[in-house]
Amino acid sequence: MGDEGDAVPEAGAVGRDSGPQALKPCLVEAARRTGASVIALYLLQAGEDVLRLAVLGGVPWDISRSWAQVPLASASPVSDAVRERRLVWVSGREELARRYPRLALVVPYRFALAAAPVVTGADAWGGLVLQWPAAHPPQLTPAEREAIGTVCDRLGRRLRRAAADGRPMRPAAEPSMLPAPRARTAGPDEAQAAVDFAERVPGGCCSLDVQGRVTFVSTGAAALLGADVTGLLGAKPWEALPWLDEPTAEDSYRAAVLSREPVSFIALRPPDRWLSFRLDPDASGISVRINPAHSAHAHAPAGDPPRPRAQVPATPGRAATLYHLMHLAATLTEAVGVRDVVDQVADQVLPAFGAGALALMTAEEGRLHIIGHRGYTPELMERFDAAPLTSDTPAVHALTTGVPAFFASFADLRRAYPPAVHQDGMGAWAFLPLITSGRPVGSLVLAYDRPRPFAPEERAALSSTAGLIAQALDRARLYDTKHRLAHDLQAGLLPHTLPRVRGLEVAARYLPATRGMDVGGDFYDLIPLGDATAAAAIGDVQGHNVSAAALMGQVRTAVHATAGAPPDEVLARTNRLLTDLDPGLFTSCLYVHLDLAEHRARLAAAGHPPPLLRRPDGGAEVLRPPPGLLLGIDPDAGYTSTEVRLPPGSVLVLYTDGLVEAPGIDLDDAVEDLTRELARARPGAMDALADRIVHHARRSAPRSDDIALLLLHPT
């Protein structure tokens, strides 16, 4: 018998639709074969370092919104799986807390999880996440592993084909949702019989769909809840019933959805009626049993009775708000730059407080500058950007006084600021000062689609959130300043332009590591020596800090001072200089002496990756000179020169290890893959070839090291 998954057509889906929804049949089949209760597909776009959620099934989008984007460098199962190209298995809550404490903090529920990379050859396309109820055995079964491997291979082939056809699959703003599976579909007579059955059950019952909305409620349940059936249908319980908007109710719902285990809780319906709730989940939704209960240890909350739902705008439940804020607090500890902070604030704060738009501002040189926004148009933001700190606006006032301002409607805003013009079309606003250590660093503006009374507890939560953001933003600005200074230092040590050499076309690229403040010691150089001779060098100083960048400058100077000597002597002299300096850092280096008149090159290596040569006929090969010892270890180390033919039309490719090294990829395999890519490239300008090589490297796997590339093309 053949593979059951082969029943899902492979080529046709991509031909009909190039979006991620074309992959849904394959994912539905994967969920069926593995028994997974939740399945999510993340895609990695070329040139990006963020996994984006493209297809989701088994869990509501509202619950998963915080994980819509996962940086490759972060510590999470799916990013680890893609970055390291391996299957990641997390057997339960204890293992999750040990290996991924931040994830366990914001998702403290019982479940098992697997994450697998979606790759083809050297190309990484994304990652697949599957989740099972907590009752899953502590290890994946062989059948489950085989099914995961099969679906990842199939997804990889489809994604590769779509990209090759010029229709790469790109995630939308919200993921494509898989349909909820059902055991069977009832006819009209059977549906009425099911309603009759539910009405006869003692107490009351209701049904929630996968989004948490009430799709059925018995009259007994409505009576216990103190509401009309029509007022409950289509609403989430904690939105329709203000007294149920407390963390326990929504948290129990989240626990049931994610763990697929029954969950029970007790809640007080004011003024004094206790109700018990039992939630029984499956892939199609949640069945809820409601019965009267008794509690001798709780009291009715003080305050006014709840208002009718019609008077209160729909807002996220308190549990959802706490969930988003916990996630925000955890992720802000990992934010390294202002852009990271802006993205995290927009992703978490808007859904946490039900806001429609935000603007984040910092004070610089006497003005309030907008550094990020969401939900507003760039044109509108341009009108408000760079407002003087002397202007009479609520954002400036919040910053200069340190006092937040809340306006439930535009009429309220206009009364406080008569010159105000209603430009953004919003209905309510919160202006929050961002203050850390008693010092203002900026303002946060949250805008709401409709008028909104800001309850005292919401004002307190918003103010606390602003404090978290202020601290993260202050750290991020300091990081960006140091990062900019460090990279300016490194850029100053690299050649701004390469010299012109007659008969030689060159191209160079330098790409810093994708994350981290420290700079590296990668360098390249081209040194004219005569009418038909030149020298080229490329190297990598160990480490990622200012010391590495400074030593890189010394190595370049040493190579320049000895250029023209045989390559083995250049490396030997540079090595002796470095060992005399005793910097505590080692350096790899490849030096090439070019004789363009004789069409040959002599080269020597000190622990550096082997260069590549593309011949005029289009063939490509790896050149493997004797590797030699890294510079700076042994003052008496010797090096060996090797001569190769370099006819017109050939291309010599020099690079640092960041171009080929990545977790989970064998270095020799990566070099051979790069060689094949070089052979596939059509003859043309060196700049285009350099871009193609870098694009191939970044597409094939996440890179965590600097990349330096130098192409030499005799004409």
XYZ file of N, CA, C and O in Angstrom, residues 213-290:
312
model
N -16.888 31.441 21.064
C -18.207 32.062 20.974
C -19.303 31.037 21.268
O -19.186 29.861 20.907
N -20.388 31.511 21.877
C -21.517 30.634 22.212
C -22.284 30.315 20.932
O -22.782 31.209 20.251
N -22.366 29.034 20.602
C -23.126 28.612 19.418
C -24.446 27.938 19.793
O -25.334 27.810 18.953
N -24.552 27.499 21.033
C -25.806 26.921 21.531
C -25.844 27.139 23.032
O -24.818 27.029 23.713
N -27.044 27.430 23.565
C -27.214 27.533 25.009
C -28.626 27.075 25.348
O -29.596 27.448 24.679
N -28.729 26.235 26.349
C -30.053 25.760 26.758
C -30.756 26.840 27.571
O -30.120 27.741 28.137
N -32.070 26.743 27.635
C -32.819 27.742 28.403
C -32.473 27.654 29.884
O -32.457 28.666 30.591
N -32.173 26.437 30.360
C -31.763 26.286 31.759
C -30.452 26.991 32.033
O -30.272 27.629 33.072
N -29.495 26.900 31.089
C -28.214 27.588 31.263
C -28.407 29.092 31.241
O -27.811 29.831 32.046
N -29.242 29.584 30.311
C -29.491 31.026 30.233
C -30.106 31.535 31.535
O -29.757 32.627 32.019
N -31.013 30.754 32.115
C -31.633 31.170 33.373
C -30.597 31.219 34.489
O -30.586 32.147 35.309
N -29.736 30.215 34.570
C -28.693 30.219 35.598
C -27.753 31.405 35.425
O -27.281 31.998 36.401
N -27.477 31.764 34.177
C -26.559 32.869 33.908
C -27.234 34.224 34.028
O -26.556 35.267 34.008
N -28.555 34.242 34.115
C -29.276 35.497 34.236
C -29.282 36.295 32.960
O -29.167 37.528 32.979
N -29.397 35.608 31.818
C -29.353 36.295 30.522
C -30.345 35.643 29.575
O -30.869 34.554 29.829
N -30.611 36.313 28.461
C -31.463 35.758 27.413
C -30.620 34.910 26.470
O -29.433 35.197 26.235
N -31.258 33.899 25.902
C -30.558 33.056 24.937
C -30.030 33.900 23.781
O -28.877 33.767 23.363
N -30.880 34.801 23.260
C -30.455 35.610 22.101
C -29.298 36.535 22.448
O -28.481 36.873 21.593
N -29.193 36.977 23.702
C -28.089 37.844 24.098
C -26.775 37.107 24.257
O -25.707 37.734 24.272
N -26.836 35.782 24.376
C -25.622 34.985 24.550
C -25.087 34.447 23.230
O -23.864 34.323 23.052
N -25.973 34.104 22.309
C -25.539 33.484 21.058
C -24.608 34.416 20.280
O -24.882 35.600 20.098
N -23.506 33.859 19.836
C -22.546 34.606 19.039
C -21.552 35.412 19.844
O -20.631 36.014 19.273
N -21.703 35.454 21.170
C -20.801 36.235 22.021
C -19.894 35.307 22.817
O -20.209 34.127 23.031
N -18.770 35.835 23.261
C -17.942 35.110 24.210
C -18.531 35.327 25.600
O -18.949 36.445 25.922
N -18.583 34.298 26.437
C -19.281 34.424 27.725
C -18.791 35.591 28.566
O -19.588 36.306 29.175
N -17.475 35.809 28.622
C -16.941 36.875 29.471
C -17.172 38.265 28.876
O -16.979 39.258 29.568
N -17.590 38.320 27.602
C -17.974 39.608 27.022
C -19.463 39.880 27.233
O -19.878 41.018 27.459
N -20.282 38.838 27.152
C -21.727 39.002 27.323
C -22.109 39.155 28.791
O -23.139 39.762 29.106
N -21.301 38.593 29.694
C -21.613 38.596 31.124
C -20.476 39.289 31.869
O -19.457 38.656 32.167
N -20.606 40.562 32.184
C -19.508 41.281 32.842
C -19.045 40.620 34.132
O -17.849 40.668 34.454
N -19.937 39.993 34.875
C -19.515 39.358 36.127
C -18.643 38.125 35.881
O -17.948 37.663 36.795
N -18.653 37.607 34.647
C -17.799 36.471 34.312
C -16.452 36.922 33.727
O -15.595 36.109 33.418
N -16.288 38.242 33.573
C -15.033 38.768 33.041
C -14.011 38.866 34.171
O -13.679 39.934 34.667
N -13.556 37.722 34.603
C -12.497 37.651 35.613
C -11.542 36.546 35.174
O -11.911 35.647 34.410
N -10.272 36.627 35.589
C -9.249 35.758 34.992
C -9.560 34.273 35.024
O -9.214 33.551 34.096
N -10.240 33.794 36.073
C -10.436 32.346 36.192
C -11.228 31.777 35.024
O -10.892 30.719 34.478
N -12.296 32.468 34.615
C -13.161 31.937 33.568
C -12.421 31.821 32.245
O -12.394 30.748 31.613
N -11.805 32.901 31.790
C -11.138 32.841 30.490
C -9.881 31.983 30.549
O -9.534 31.307 29.573
N -9.201 31.989 31.695
C -8.018 31.144 31.815
C -8.404 29.671 31.746
O -7.687 28.854 31.162
N -9.546 29.320 32.324
C -10.018 27.934 32.233
C -10.325 27.570 30.789
O -10.039 26.454 30.335
N -10.926 28.503 30.068
C -11.192 28.276 28.643
C -9.885 28.045 27.880
O -9.776 27.109 27.079
N -8.872 28.886 28.125
C -7.582 28.710 27.444
C -6.955 27.357 27.801
O -6.402 26.667 26.935
N -7.044 26.988 29.079
C -6.477 25.706 29.502
C -7.160 24.549 28.786
O -6.507 23.592 28.348
N -8.482 24.621 28.649
C -9.214 23.552 27.966
C -8.825 23.482 26.494
O -8.622 22.398 25.937
N -8.721 24.643 25.836
C -8.383 24.664 24.411
C -6.996 24.098 24.163
O -6.778 23.296 23.245
N -6.022 24.502 24.979
C -4.635 24.127 24.716
C -4.287 22.735 25.236
O -3.459 22.042 24.647
N -4.887 22.319 26.357
C -4.546 21.009 26.914
C -5.456 19.898 26.419
O -5.100 18.730 26.502
N -6.656 20.276 25.893
C -7.685 19.316 25.484
C -8.091 18.411 26.643
O -8.497 17.265 26.452
N -8.020 18.941 27.857
C -8.444 18.218 29.052
C -9.645 18.923 29.672
O -9.784 20.148 29.556
N -10.529 18.191 30.348
C -11.644 18.834 31.048
C -11.134 19.799 32.116
O -10.137 19.534 32.794
N -11.808 20.923 32.251
C -11.435 21.945 33.227
C -12.699 22.393 33.944
O -13.751 22.558 33.319
N -12.606 22.604 35.258
C -13.747 23.062 36.050
C -13.372 24.296 36.851
O -12.218 24.472 37.243
N -14.347 25.164 37.074
C -14.133 26.316 37.953
C -15.485 26.754 38.505
O -16.551 26.346 38.015
N -15.446 27.590 39.537
C -16.641 28.128 40.175
C -16.590 29.641 40.084
O -15.533 30.252 40.262
N -17.728 30.261 39.769
C -17.799 31.710 39.664
C -19.044 32.211 40.381
O -20.040 31.492 40.510
N -18.961 33.463 40.831
C -20.067 34.079 41.549
C -20.874 34.967 40.620
O -20.357 35.917 40.036
N -22.173 34.641 40.480
C -23.086 35.535 39.777
C -23.702 36.471 40.813
O -24.398 36.020 41.732
N -23.413 37.778 40.706
C -23.891 38.716 41.733
C -25.412 38.658 41.860
O -26.116 38.417 40.871
N -25.948 38.826 43.064
C -25.139 39.192 44.233
C -24.612 38.008 45.035
O -23.614 38.128 45.735
N -25.256 36.848 44.944
C -24.858 35.793 45.878
C -25.066 34.385 45.323
O -25.200 33.432 46.071
N -25.084 34.241 44.006
C -25.353 32.917 43.452
C -24.079 32.334 42.862
O -23.492 32.884 41.933
N -23.652 31.195 43.397
C -22.453 30.523 42.909
C -22.828 29.482 41.866
O -23.793 28.747 42.026
N -22.029 29.446 40.784
C -22.254 28.497 39.696
C -20.972 27.724 39.421
O -19.864 28.283 39.461
N -21.148 26.437 39.133
C -19.992 25.618 38.735
C -20.030 25.402 37.223
O -21.107 25.231 36.643
N -18.859 25.418 36.622
C -18.713 25.246 35.180
C -17.740 24.098 34.920
O -16.654 24.047 35.507
N -18.126 23.198 34.028
C -17.220 22.135 33.588
C -17.082 22.242 32.073
O -18.077 22.236 31.340
N -15.833 22.332 31.597
C -15.539 22.509 30.182
C -14.939 21.218 29.632
O -13.917 20.738 30.152
N -15.585 20.650 28.619
C -15.089 19.441 27.961
C -14.740 19.787 26.514
O -15.642 20.029 25.693
N -13.448 19.824 26.179
C -13.043 20.284 24.843
C -12.794 19.148 23.861
O -12.533 18.002 24.249
N -12.930 19.468 22.588
C -12.376 18.637 21.521
C -12.022 19.562 20.369
O -12.034 20.792 20.509
N -11.704 18.986 19.203
C -11.222 19.803 18.097
C -12.279 20.747 17.545
O -11.957 21.748 16.898
N -13.564 20.464 17.766
C -14.630 21.291 17.198
C -15.079 22.405 18.134
O -15.821 23.293 17.722
N -14.681 22.369 19.407
C -15.095 23.395 20.347
C -15.121 22.865 21.767
O -14.408 21.915 22.110
N -15.982 23.476 22.609
C -16.041 23.119 24.029
C -17.497 22.984 24.447
O -18.323 23.865 24.167
N -17.812 21.878 25.105
C -19.120 21.693 25.733
C -19.015 22.130 27.192
O -18.078 21.746 27.897
N -19.974 22.939 27.639
C -19.932 23.503 28.987
C -21.175 23.059 29.762
O -22.306 23.258 29.304
N -20.956 22.437 30.924
C -22.045 22.102 31.854
C -22.077 23.153 32.948
O -21.046 23.513 33.514
N -23.264 23.650 33.281
C -23.424 24.694 34.289
C -24.420 24.205 35.334
O -25.520 23.736 34.993
